[in-house]
mmCIF file of C-alpha atoms in Angstrom:
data_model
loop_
_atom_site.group_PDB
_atom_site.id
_atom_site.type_symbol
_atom_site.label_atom_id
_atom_site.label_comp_id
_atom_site.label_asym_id
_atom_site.label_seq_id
_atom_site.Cartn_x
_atom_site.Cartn_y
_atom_site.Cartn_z
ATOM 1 C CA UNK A 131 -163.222 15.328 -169.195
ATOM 2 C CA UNK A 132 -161.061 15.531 -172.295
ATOM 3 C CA UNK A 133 -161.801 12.732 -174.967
ATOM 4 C CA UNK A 134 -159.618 12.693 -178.152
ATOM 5 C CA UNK A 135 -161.518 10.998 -180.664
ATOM 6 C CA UNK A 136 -160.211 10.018 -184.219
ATOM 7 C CA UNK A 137 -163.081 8.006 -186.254
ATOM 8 C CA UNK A 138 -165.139 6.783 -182.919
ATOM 9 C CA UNK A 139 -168.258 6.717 -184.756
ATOM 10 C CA UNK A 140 -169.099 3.650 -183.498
ATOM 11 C CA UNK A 141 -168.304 4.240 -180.099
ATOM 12 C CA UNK A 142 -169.193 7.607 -179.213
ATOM 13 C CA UNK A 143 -173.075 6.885 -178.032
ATOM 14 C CA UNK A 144 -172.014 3.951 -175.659
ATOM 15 C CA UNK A 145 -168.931 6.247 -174.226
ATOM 16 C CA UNK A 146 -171.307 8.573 -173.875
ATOM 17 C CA UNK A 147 -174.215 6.657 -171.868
ATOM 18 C CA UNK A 148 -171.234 4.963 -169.659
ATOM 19 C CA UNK A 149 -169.977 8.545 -169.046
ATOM 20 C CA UNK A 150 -173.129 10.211 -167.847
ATOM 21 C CA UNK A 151 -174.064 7.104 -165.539
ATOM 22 C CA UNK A 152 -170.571 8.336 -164.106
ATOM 23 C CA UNK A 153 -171.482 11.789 -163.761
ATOM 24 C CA UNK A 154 -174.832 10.977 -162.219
ATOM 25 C CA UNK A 155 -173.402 8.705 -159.467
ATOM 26 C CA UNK A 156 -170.455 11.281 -158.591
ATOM 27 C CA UNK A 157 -172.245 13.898 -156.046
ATOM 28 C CA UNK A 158 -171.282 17.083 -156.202
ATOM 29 C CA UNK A 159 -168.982 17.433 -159.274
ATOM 30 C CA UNK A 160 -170.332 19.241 -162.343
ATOM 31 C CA UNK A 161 -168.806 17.884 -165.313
ATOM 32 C CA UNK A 162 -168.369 18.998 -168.968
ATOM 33 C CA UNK A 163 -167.164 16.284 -171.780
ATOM 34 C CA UNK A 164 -164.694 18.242 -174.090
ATOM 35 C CA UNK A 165 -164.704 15.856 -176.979
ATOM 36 C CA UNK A 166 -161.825 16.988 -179.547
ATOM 37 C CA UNK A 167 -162.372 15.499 -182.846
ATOM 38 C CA UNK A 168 -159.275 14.856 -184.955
ATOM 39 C CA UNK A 169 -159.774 15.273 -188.180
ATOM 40 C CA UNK A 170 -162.138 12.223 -188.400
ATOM 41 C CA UNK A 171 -163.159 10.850 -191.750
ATOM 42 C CA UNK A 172 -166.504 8.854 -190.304
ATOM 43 C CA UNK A 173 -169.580 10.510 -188.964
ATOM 44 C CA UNK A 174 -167.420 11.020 -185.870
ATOM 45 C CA UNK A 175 -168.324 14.622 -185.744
ATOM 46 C CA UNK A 176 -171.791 14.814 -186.641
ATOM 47 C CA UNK A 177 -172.627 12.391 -183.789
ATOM 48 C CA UNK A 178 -170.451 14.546 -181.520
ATOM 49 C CA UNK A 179 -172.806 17.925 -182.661
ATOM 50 C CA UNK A 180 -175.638 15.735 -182.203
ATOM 51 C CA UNK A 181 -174.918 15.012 -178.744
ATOM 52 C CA UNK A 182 -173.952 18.709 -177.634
ATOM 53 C CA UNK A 183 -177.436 19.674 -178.523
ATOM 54 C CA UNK A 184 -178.882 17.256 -176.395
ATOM 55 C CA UNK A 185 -176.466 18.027 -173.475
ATOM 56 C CA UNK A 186 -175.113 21.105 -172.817
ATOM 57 C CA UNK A 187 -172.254 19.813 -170.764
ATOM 58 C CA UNK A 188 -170.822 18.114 -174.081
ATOM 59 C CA UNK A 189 -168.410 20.745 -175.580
ATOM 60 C CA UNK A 190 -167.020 19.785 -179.265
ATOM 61 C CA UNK A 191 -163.652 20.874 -180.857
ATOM 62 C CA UNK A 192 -163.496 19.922 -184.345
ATOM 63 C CA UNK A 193 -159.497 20.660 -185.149
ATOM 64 C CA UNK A 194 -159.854 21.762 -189.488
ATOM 65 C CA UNK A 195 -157.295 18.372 -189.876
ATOM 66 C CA UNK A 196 -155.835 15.403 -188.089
ATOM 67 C CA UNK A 197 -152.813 16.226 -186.046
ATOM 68 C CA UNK A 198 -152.411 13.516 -184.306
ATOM 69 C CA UNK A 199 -153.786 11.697 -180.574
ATOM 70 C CA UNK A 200 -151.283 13.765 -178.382
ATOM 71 C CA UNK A 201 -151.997 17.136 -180.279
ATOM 72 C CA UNK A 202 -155.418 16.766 -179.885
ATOM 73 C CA UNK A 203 -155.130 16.075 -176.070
ATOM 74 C CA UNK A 204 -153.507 19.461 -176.187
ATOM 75 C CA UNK A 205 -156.158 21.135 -177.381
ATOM 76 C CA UNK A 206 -158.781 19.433 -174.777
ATOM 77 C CA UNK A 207 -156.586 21.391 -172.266
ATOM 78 C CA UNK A 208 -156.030 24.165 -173.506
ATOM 79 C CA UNK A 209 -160.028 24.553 -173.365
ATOM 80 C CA UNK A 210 -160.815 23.031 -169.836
ATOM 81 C CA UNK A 211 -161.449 25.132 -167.514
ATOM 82 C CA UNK A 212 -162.250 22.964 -164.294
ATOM 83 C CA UNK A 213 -160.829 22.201 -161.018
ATOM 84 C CA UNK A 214 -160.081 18.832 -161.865
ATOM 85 C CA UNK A 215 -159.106 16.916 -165.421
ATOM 86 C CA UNK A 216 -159.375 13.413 -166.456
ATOM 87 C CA UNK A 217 -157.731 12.445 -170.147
ATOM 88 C CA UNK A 218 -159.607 9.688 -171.343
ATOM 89 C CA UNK A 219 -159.880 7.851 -175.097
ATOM 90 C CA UNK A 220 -163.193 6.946 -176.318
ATOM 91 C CA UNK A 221 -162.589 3.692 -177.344
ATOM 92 C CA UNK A 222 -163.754 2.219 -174.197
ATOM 93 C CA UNK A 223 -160.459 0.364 -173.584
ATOM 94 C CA UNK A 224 -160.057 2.791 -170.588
ATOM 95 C CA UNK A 225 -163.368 2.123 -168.179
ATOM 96 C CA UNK A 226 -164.753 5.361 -167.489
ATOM 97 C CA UNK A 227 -166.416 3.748 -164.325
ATOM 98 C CA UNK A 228 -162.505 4.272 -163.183
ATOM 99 C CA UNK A 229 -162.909 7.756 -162.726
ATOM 100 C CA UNK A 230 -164.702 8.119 -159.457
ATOM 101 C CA UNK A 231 -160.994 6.557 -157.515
ATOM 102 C CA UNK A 232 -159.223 8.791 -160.016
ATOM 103 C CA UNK A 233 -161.052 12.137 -158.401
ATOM 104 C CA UNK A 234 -160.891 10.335 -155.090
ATOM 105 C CA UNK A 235 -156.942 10.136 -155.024
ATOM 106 C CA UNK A 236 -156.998 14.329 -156.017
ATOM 107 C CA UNK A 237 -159.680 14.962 -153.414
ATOM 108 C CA UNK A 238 -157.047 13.155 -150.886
ATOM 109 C CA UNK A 239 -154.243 15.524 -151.460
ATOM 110 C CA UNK A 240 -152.425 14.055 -155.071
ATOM 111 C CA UNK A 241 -151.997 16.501 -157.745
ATOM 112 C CA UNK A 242 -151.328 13.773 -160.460
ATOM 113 C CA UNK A 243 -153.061 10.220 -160.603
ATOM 114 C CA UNK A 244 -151.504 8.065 -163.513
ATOM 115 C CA UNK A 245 -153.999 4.522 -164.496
ATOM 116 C CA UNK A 246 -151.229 1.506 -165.070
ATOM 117 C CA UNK A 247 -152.766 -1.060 -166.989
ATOM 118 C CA UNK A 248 -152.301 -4.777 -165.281
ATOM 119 C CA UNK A 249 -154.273 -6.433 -167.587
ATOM 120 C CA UNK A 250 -154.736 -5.504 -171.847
ATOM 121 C CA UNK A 251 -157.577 -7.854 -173.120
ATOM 122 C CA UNK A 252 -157.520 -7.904 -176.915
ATOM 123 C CA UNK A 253 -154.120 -6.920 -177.833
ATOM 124 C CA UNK A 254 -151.967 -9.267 -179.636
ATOM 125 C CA UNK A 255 -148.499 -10.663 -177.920
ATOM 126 C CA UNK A 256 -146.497 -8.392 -180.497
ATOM 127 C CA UNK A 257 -148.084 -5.452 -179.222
ATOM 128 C CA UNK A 258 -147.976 -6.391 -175.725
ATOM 129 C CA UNK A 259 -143.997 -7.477 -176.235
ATOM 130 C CA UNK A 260 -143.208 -4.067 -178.072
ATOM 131 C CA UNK A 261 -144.507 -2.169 -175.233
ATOM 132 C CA UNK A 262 -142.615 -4.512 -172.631
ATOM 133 C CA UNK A 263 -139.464 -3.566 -175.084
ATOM 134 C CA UNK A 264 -140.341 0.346 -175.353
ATOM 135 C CA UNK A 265 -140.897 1.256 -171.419
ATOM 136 C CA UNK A 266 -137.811 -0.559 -170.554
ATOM 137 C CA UNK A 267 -135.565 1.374 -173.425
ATOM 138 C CA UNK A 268 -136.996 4.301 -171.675
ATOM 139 C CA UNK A 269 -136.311 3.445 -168.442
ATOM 140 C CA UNK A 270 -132.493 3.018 -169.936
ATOM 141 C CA UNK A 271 -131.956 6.233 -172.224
ATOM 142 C CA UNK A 272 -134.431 8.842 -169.919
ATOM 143 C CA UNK A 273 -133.171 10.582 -166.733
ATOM 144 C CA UNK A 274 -136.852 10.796 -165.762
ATOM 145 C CA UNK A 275 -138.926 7.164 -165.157
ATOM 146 C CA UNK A 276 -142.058 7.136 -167.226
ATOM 147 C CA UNK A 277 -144.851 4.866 -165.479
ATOM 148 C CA UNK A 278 -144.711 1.397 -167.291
ATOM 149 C CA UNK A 279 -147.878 0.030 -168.779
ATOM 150 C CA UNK A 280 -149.238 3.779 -168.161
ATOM 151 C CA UNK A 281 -151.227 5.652 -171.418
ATOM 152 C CA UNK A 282 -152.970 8.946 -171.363
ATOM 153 C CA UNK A 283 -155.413 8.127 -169.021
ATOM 154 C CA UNK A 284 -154.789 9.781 -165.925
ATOM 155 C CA UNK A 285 -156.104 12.895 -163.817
ATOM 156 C CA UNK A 286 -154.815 16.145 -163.012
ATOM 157 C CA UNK A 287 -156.043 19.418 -160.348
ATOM 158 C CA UNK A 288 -156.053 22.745 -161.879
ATOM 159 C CA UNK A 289 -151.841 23.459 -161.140
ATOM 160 C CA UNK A 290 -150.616 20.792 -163.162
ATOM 161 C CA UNK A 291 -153.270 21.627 -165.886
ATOM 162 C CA UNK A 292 -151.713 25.141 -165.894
ATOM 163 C CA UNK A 293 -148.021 24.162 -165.968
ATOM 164 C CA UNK A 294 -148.299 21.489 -168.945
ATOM 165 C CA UNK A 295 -149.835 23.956 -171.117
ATOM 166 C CA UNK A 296 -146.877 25.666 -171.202
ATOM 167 C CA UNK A 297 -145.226 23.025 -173.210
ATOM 168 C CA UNK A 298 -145.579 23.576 -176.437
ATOM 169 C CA UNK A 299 -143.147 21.816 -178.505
ATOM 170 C CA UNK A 300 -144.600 20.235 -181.486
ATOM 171 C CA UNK A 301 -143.419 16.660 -181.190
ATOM 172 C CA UNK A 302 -145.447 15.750 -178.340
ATOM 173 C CA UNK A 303 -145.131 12.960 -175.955
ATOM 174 C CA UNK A 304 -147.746 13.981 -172.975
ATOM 175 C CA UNK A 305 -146.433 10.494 -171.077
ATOM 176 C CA UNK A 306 -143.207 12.083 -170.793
ATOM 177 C CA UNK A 307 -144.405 15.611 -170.157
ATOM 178 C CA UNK A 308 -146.385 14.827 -167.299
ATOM 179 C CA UNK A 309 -143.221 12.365 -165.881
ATOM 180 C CA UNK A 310 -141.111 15.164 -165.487
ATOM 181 C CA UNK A 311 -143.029 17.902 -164.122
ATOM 182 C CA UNK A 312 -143.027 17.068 -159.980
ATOM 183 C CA UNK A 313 -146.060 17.483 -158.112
ATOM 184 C CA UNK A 314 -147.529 14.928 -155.873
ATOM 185 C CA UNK A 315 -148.207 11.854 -157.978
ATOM 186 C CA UNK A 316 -149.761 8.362 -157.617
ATOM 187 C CA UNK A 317 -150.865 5.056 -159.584
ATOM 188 C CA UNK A 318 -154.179 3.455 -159.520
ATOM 189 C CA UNK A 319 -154.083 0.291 -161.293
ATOM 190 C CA UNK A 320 -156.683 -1.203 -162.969
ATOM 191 C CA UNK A 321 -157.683 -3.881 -166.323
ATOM 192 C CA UNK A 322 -157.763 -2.523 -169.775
ATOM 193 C CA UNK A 323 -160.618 -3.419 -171.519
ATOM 194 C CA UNK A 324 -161.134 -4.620 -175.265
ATOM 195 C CA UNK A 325 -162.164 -1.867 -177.435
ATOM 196 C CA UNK A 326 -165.877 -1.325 -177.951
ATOM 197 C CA UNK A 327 -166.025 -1.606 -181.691
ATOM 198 C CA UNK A 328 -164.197 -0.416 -184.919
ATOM 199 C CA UNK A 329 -160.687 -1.316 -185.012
ATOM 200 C CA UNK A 330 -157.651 0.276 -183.285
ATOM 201 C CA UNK A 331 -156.656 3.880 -184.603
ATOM 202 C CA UNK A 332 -152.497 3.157 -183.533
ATOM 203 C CA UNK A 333 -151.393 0.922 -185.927
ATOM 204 C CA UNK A 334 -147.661 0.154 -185.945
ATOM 205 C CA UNK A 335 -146.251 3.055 -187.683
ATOM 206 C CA UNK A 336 -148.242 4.918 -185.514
ATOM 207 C CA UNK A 337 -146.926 3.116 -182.493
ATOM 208 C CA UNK A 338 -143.343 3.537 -183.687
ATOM 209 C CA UNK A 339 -143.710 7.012 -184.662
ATOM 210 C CA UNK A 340 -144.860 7.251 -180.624
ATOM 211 C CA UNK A 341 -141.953 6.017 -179.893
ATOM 212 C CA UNK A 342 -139.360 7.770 -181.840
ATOM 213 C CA UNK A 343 -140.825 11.056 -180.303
ATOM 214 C CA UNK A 344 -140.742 9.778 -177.182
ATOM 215 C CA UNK A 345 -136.631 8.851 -176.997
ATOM 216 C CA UNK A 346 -135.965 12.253 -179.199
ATOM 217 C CA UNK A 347 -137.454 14.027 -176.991
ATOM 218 C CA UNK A 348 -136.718 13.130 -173.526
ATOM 219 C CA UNK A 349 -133.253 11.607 -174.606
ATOM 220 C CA UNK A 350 -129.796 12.903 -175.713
ATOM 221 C CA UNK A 351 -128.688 9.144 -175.654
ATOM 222 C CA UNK A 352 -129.009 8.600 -179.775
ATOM 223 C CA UNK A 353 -125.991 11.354 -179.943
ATOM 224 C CA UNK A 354 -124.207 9.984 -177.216
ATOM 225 C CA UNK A 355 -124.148 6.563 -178.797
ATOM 226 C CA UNK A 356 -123.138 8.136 -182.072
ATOM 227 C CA UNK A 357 -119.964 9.322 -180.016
ATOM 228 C CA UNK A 358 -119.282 6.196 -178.365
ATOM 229 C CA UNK A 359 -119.637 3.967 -182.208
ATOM 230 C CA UNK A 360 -117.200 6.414 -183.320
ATOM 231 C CA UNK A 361 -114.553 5.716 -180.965
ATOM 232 C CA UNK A 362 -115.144 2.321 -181.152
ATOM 233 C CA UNK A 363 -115.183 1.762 -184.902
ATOM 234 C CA UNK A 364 -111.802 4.195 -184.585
ATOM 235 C CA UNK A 365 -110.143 1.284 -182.364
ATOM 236 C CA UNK A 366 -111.195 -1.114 -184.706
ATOM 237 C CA UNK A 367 -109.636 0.739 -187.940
ATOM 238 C CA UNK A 368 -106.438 1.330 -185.973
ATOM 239 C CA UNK A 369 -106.165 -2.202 -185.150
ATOM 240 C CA UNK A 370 -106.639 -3.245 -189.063
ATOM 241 C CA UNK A 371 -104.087 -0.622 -189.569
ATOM 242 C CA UNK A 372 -101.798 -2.450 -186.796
ATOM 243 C CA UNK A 373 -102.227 -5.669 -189.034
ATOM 244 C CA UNK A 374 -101.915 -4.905 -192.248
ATOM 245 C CA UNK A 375 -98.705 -3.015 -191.246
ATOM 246 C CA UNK A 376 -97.540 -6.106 -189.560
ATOM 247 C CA UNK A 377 -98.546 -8.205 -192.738
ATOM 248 C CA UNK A 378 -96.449 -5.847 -195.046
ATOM 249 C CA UNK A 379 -93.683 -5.392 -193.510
ATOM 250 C CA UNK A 380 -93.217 -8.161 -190.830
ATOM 251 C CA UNK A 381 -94.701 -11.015 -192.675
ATOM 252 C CA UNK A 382 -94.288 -10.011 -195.985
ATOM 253 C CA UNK A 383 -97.734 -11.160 -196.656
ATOM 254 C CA UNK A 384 -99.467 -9.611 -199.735
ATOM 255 C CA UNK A 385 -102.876 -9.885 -199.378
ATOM 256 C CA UNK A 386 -105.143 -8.365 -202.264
ATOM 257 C CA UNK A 387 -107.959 -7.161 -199.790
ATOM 258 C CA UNK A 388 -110.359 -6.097 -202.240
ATOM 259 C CA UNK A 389 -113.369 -7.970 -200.534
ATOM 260 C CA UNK A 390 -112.302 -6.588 -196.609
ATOM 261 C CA UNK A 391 -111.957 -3.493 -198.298
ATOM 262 C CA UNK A 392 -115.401 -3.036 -199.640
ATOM 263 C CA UNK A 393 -116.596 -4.622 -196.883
ATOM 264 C CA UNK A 394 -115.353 -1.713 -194.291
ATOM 265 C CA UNK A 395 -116.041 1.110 -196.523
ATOM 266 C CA UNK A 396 -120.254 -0.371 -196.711
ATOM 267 C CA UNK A 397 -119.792 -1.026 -193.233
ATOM 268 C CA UNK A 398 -118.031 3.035 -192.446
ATOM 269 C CA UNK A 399 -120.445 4.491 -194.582
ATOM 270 C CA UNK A 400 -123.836 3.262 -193.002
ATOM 271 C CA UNK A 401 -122.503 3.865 -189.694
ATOM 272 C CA UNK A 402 -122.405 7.612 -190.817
ATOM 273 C CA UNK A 403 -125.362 7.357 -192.779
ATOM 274 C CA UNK A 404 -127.002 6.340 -189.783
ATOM 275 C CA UNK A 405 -125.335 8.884 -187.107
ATOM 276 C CA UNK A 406 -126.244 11.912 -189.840
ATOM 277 C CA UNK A 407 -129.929 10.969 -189.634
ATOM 278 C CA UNK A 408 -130.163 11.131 -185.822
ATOM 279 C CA UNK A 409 -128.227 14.218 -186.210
ATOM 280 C CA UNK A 410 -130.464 15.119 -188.184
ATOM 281 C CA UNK A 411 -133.754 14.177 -186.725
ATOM 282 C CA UNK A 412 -132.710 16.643 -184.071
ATOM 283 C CA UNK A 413 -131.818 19.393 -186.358
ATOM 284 C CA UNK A 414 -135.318 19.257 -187.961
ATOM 285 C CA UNK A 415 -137.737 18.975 -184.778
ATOM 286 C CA UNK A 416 -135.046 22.064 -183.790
ATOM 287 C CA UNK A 417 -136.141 23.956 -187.226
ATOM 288 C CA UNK A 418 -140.046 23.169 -187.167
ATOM 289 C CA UNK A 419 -140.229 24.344 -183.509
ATOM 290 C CA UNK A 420 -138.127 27.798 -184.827
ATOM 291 C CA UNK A 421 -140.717 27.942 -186.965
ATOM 292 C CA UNK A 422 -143.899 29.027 -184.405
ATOM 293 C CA UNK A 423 -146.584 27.502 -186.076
ATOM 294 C CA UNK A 424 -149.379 26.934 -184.054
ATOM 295 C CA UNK A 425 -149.906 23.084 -183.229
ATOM 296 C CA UNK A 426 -153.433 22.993 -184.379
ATOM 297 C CA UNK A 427 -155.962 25.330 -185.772
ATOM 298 C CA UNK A 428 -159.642 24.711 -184.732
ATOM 299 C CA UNK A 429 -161.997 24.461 -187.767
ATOM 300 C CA UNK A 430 -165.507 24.898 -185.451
ATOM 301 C CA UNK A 431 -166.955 24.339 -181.854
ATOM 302 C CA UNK A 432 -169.991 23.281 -180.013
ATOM 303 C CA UNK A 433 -170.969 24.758 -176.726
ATOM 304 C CA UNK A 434 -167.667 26.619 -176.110
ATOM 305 C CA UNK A 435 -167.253 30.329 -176.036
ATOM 306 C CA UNK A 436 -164.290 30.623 -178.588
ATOM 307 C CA UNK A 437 -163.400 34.481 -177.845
ATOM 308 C CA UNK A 438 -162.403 32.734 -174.092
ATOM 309 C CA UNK A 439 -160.092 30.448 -175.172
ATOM 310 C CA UNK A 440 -157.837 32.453 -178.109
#
C-alpha cells in the first residue's frame, strides 16, 4: 500500500484502523503500509512514527520538503517491494474497503485496475464541472485516453510497478503515465466518499497546476495551435491589407485609423505574448529535466532498510 499524505493528522488513525480491518479480512496477503509524508506542517509525521512502532508492517518516508502529491507517489514506489500495489490517499475519500475487488481483478489475470469514481459526495458543482471540463480537453488534445472520473487510486502487479519507475521526468502526471503504458487494464467503479476530516489539500491552483502538467506533458497541441493562430491572424492582416488598399486607392477614402490601429497591434502583441509563454513553458520543463536533479530527497525513515532502496 502506498499512502501519500500531506497534513493528514487528523485522519491518519481512522485510515489506519479501516486499513488493518482490510488486511485482516484479506487471507493470505501480507501487507506493508508505505506512508510517504510530504513535507507536512501538522503532527502528520509524528503520528505516522507513532504508528510504525506499534506495527511493523507500517513503513514511513518522511521526504526533507513538500514536493508535491504525484512526487510523493513516486517515492512510495520506488520503495515497494511487493507482488502487488495499491495507490491510495489517506483522506478517506477513496474507501479502502475497495481494495479486496482491486486485488481480485489482478489475481484474475489484469495487470492494471484503475477506480472511476460514479459518485463524489462533498465536492462543490465547480469542482465537479472543472473536472467534467478537464477529462474531456484531454480526451481532445491527448493521443492516449485517460480514464474519466479516474484519480490515483488504482492497483498494479509487480511489471507495471517496474516499468513506471522508469519515468522520471519531473513534472509528473501518474494518470497519464499509467494511460499510456499497455498492459492488461480494467475499471472497477465505485462512490467517492466525503473526506474524513480537515479540509481538502488540492485547492484550485493546485488543481490547475494538475492540469497544466497534465496537457504539457502528454500534449504537443498548445504548439500546434500556436501554428494554426498564426496563419489565421496572417489571413486576417492580409485581408485588412486588401481593404485599406481598396479604400486608398479605389475609394479614395481617408480614414485616420488610429483606434483600429492600436487595436491590432494590442491584439498582435498578446497573441505572441501568449504563443512565447507556451513556447516557453516547454523550453523550461526541457531545461529543469537537463538538469538531473533528483525528484525528492528523503529526510528519514521508519521500518525501511534505506541501504536497499538507494
Amino acid at each position: 500500500m502506498i499512502i501519500p499524505c500531506y497534513n493528514e493528522s487528523e485522519t491518519i488513525y481512522e485510515f489506519y484502523r479501516r486499513m488493518a480491518g482490510v488486511a485482516e479480512k484479506a487471507g493470505d496477503y501480507l501487507f506493508e503500509f508505505i506512508f510517504v509524508n510530504d513535507g507536512s506542517r501538522d503532527d502528520t509525521a509524528l503520528r505516522l512514527n507513532e504508528l510504525s512502532e506499534r506495527d511493523l508492517r507500517v513503513k514511513v518516508v518522511h521526504l526533507a520538503r513538500n514536493m508535491g502529491h504525484q512526487i510523493a507517489i513516486t517515492a512510495g514506489m520506488d520503495f515497494a517491494g511487493g507482488d502487488m500495489v495499491v495507490i491510495i490517499d489517506a483522506d478517506l475519500q477513496d474507501p479502502p474497503e475497495e481494495i479486496p475487488r482491486m486485488l481480485e481483478k489482478i489475481e484474475q489475470g489484469f495487470d492494471l485496475v484503475h477506480a472511476q469514481r460514479t459518485r463524489r459526495d462533498g465536492e462543490s458543482g465547480f469542482k465537479l464541472a472543472t473536472a467534467w471540463l478537464f477529462y474531456k480537453l484531454m480526451r481532445r488534445l491527448s493521443t492516449r485516453d485517460i480514464v474519466e472520473n479516474c484519480g490515483d487510486f488504482r492497483a498494479f502487479n509487480e511489471k507495471v510497478l517496474k516499468v513506471v519507475r522508469k519515468f522520471r521526468e519531473r513534472h509528473r502526471f501518474m494518470r497519464g503515465i499509467f494511460a499510456i503504458i499497455g498492459f492488461r487494464q480494467c475499471i472497477i467503479q465505485y462512490d467517492r466518499d466525503r473526506r474524513y476530516a480537515g479540509s481538502t489539500n488540492y485547492p484550485f491552483h493546485k488543481m490547475l497546476s494538475l492540469a497544466i502538467n497534465a496537457i504539457l506533458s502528454f500534449s504537443s497541441s498548445p504548439i500546434r495551435f500556436i501554428t494554426w493562430t498564426s496563419f489565421t491572424l496572417w489571413a486576417v492582416s492580409l485581408i485588412y491589407l486588401v481593404k485599406a488598399l481598396l479604400d486608398h486607392f479605389v475609394f479614395q477614402v481617408t480614414v485616420p485609423g488610429w483606434t483600429s490601429i492600436i487595436i491590432l497591434m494590442t491584439f498582435y502583441n498578446g497573441i505572441i505574448l501568449f504563443s512565447i509563454g507556451i513556447i516557453g513553458s516547454y523550453v523550461g520543463r526541457t531545461f529543469e529535466q537537463a538538469q538531473g536533479r533528483p525528484l525528492y530527497w528523503v529526510g528519514d525513515t521508519r521500518n525501511i532498510d534505506r541501504e536497499g532502496n538507494e
